[in-house]
GROMACS .gro file of C-alpha atoms in nm:
model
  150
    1UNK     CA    1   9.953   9.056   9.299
    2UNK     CA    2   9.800   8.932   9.580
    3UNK     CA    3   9.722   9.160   9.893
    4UNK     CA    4   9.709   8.880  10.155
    5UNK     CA    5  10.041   8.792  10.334
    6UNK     CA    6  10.110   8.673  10.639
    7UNK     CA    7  10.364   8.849  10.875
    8UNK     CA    8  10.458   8.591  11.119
    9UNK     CA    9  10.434   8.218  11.164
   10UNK     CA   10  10.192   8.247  11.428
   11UNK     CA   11   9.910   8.444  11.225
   12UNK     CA   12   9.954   8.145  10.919
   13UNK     CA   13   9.889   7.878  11.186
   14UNK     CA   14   9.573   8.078  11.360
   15UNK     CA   15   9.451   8.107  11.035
   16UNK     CA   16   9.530   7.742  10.931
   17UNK     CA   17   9.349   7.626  11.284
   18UNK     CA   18   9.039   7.826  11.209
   19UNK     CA   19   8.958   7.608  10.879
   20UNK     CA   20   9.037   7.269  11.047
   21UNK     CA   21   8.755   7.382  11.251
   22UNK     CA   22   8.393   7.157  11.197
   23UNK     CA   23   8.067   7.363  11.137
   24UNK     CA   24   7.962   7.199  11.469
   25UNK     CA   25   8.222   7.381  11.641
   26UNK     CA   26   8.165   7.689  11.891
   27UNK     CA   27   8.403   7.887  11.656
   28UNK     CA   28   8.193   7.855  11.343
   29UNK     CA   29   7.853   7.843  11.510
   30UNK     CA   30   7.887   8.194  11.591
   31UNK     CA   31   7.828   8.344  11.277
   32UNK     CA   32   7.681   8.708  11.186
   33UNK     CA   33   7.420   8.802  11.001
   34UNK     CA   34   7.393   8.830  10.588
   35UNK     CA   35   7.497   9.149  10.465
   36UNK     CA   36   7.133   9.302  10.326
   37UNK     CA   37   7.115   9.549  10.080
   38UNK     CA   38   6.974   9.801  10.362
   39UNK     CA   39   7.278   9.776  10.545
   40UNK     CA   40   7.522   9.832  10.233
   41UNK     CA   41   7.247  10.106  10.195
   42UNK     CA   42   7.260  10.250  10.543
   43UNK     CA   43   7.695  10.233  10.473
   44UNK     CA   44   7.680  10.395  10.210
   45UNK     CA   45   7.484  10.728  10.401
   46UNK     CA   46   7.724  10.722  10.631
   47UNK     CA   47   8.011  10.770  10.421
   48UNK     CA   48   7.788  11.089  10.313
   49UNK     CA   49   7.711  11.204  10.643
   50UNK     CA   50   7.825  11.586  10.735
   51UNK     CA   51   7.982  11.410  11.057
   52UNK     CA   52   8.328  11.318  11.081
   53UNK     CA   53   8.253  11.057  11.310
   54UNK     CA   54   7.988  10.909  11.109
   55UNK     CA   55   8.203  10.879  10.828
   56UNK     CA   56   8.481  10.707  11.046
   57UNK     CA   57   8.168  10.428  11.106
   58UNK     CA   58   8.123  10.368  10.753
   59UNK     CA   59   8.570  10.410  10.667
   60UNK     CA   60   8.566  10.079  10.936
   61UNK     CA   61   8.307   9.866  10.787
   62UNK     CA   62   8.413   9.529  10.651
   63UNK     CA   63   8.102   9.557  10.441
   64UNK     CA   64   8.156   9.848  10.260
   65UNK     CA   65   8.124   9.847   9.848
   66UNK     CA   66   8.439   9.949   9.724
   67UNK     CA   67   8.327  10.265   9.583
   68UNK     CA   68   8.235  10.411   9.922
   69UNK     CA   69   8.627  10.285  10.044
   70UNK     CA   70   8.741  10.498   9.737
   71UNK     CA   71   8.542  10.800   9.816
   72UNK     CA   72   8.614  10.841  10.197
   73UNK     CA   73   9.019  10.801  10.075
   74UNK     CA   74   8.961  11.189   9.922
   75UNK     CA   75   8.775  11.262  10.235
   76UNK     CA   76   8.868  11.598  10.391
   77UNK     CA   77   8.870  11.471  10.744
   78UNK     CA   78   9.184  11.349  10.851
   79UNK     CA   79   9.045  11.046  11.106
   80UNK     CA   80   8.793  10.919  10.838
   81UNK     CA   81   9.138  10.859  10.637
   82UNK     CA   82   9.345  10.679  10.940
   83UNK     CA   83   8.994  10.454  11.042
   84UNK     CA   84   8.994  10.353  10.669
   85UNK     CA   85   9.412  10.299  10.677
   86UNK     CA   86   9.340  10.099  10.972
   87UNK     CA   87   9.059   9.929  10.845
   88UNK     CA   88   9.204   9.508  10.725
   89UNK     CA   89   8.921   9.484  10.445
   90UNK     CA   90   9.007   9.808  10.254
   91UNK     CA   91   9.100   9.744   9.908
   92UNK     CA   92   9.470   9.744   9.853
   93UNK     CA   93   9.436  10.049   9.588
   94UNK     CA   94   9.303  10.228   9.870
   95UNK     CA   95   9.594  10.154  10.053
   96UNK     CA   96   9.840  10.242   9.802
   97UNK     CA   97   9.667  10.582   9.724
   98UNK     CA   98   9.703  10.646  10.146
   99UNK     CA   99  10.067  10.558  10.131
  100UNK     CA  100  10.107  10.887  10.002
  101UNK     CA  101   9.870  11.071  10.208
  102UNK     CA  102   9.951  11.426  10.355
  103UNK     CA  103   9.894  11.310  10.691
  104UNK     CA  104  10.172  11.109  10.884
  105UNK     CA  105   9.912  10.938  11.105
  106UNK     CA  106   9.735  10.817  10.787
  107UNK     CA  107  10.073  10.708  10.616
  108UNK     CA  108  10.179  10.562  11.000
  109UNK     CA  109   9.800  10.337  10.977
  110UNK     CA  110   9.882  10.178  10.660
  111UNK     CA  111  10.247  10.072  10.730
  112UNK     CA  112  10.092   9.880  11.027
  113UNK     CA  113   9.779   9.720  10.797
  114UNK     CA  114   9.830   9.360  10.792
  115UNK     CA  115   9.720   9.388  10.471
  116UNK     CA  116   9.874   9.675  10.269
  117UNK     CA  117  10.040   9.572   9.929
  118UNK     CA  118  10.453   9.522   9.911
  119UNK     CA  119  10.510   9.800   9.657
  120UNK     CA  120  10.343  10.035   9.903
  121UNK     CA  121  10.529   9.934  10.195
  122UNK     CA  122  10.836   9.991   9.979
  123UNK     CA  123  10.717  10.320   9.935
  124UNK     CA  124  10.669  10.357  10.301
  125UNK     CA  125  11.015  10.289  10.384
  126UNK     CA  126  11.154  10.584  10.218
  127UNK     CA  127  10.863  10.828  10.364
  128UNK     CA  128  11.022  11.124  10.539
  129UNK     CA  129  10.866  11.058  10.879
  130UNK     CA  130  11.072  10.894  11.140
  131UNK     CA  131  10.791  10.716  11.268
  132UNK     CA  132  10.601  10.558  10.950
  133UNK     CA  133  10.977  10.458  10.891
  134UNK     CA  134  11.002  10.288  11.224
  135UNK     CA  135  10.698  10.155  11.178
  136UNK     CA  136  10.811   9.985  10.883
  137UNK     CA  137  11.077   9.850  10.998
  138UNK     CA  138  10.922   9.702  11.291
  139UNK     CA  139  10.644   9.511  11.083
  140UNK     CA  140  10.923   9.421  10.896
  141UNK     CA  141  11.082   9.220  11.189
  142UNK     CA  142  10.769   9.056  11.199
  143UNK     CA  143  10.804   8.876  10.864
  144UNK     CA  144  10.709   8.485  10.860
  145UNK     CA  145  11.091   8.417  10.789
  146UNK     CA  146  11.135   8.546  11.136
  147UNK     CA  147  11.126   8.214  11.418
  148UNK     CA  148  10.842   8.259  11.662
  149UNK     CA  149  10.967   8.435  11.977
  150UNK     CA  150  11.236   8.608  11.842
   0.00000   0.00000   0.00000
């Protein structure tokens, strides 16, 4: 199962226009660094750190290894868990395991992930929260089925 969807019409095109794009072009030339092993190193501390905040830094990275993704999902700090549920690059069993989190903010952060998987947004759409449920339903209205505009 794949864990890449798009939700509207509009997000499939964007996506579509960015690879037409040339390697000359202003879009492409602006490229970031390679990921070193120092900074997978230095992400990796921070998911250790004593400081919530910290570990909120390493929850948002895009560059995290999967194993530090895993660990902050047990983390004891509520807004580690929403940065990571927030976070488009976490893995999707991450996002499954937060579907069921305690917190309502967490659970509300992955209905809203772009990427979250479809079994867990089923899941989501019986949670007992009002809002994750609203949520839901509002990404739902989003769907690429949906005309643009509408």
């Amino acid at each position: 199962m794949s864990c890449i969807r798009f939700n509207t019409p509009a997000q499939k095109e964007q996506l579509e226009n960015l690879r037409s794009h040339s390697d000359t072009d202003a879009v492409a030339a602006f490229l970031s660094p390679a990921i070193s092993e120092s900074k997978i190193r230095r992400i990796e501390a921070m998911a250790r750190d004593d400081h919530p905040k910290i570990r909120e830094s390493a929850a948002l990275s895009y560059h995290a290894p999967e194993a530090v993704y895993h660990a902050l999902a047990q983390d004891s700090d509520e807004g580690v868990r929403q940065c990571l549920a927030r976070n488009p690059h976490t893995p999707c069993e991450v996002l499954r395991q937060l579907a069921s989190d305690p917190s309502e903010k967490v659970r509300a952060f992955v209905a809203i992930n772009y990427n979250v998987p479809e079994d867990a947004m089923e899941a989501l759409s019986g949670d007992p929260s009002e809002t994750v449920q609203a949520l839901v339903s509002w990404k739902a209205s989003l769907r690429e089925d949906q005309p643009v505009g509408v």
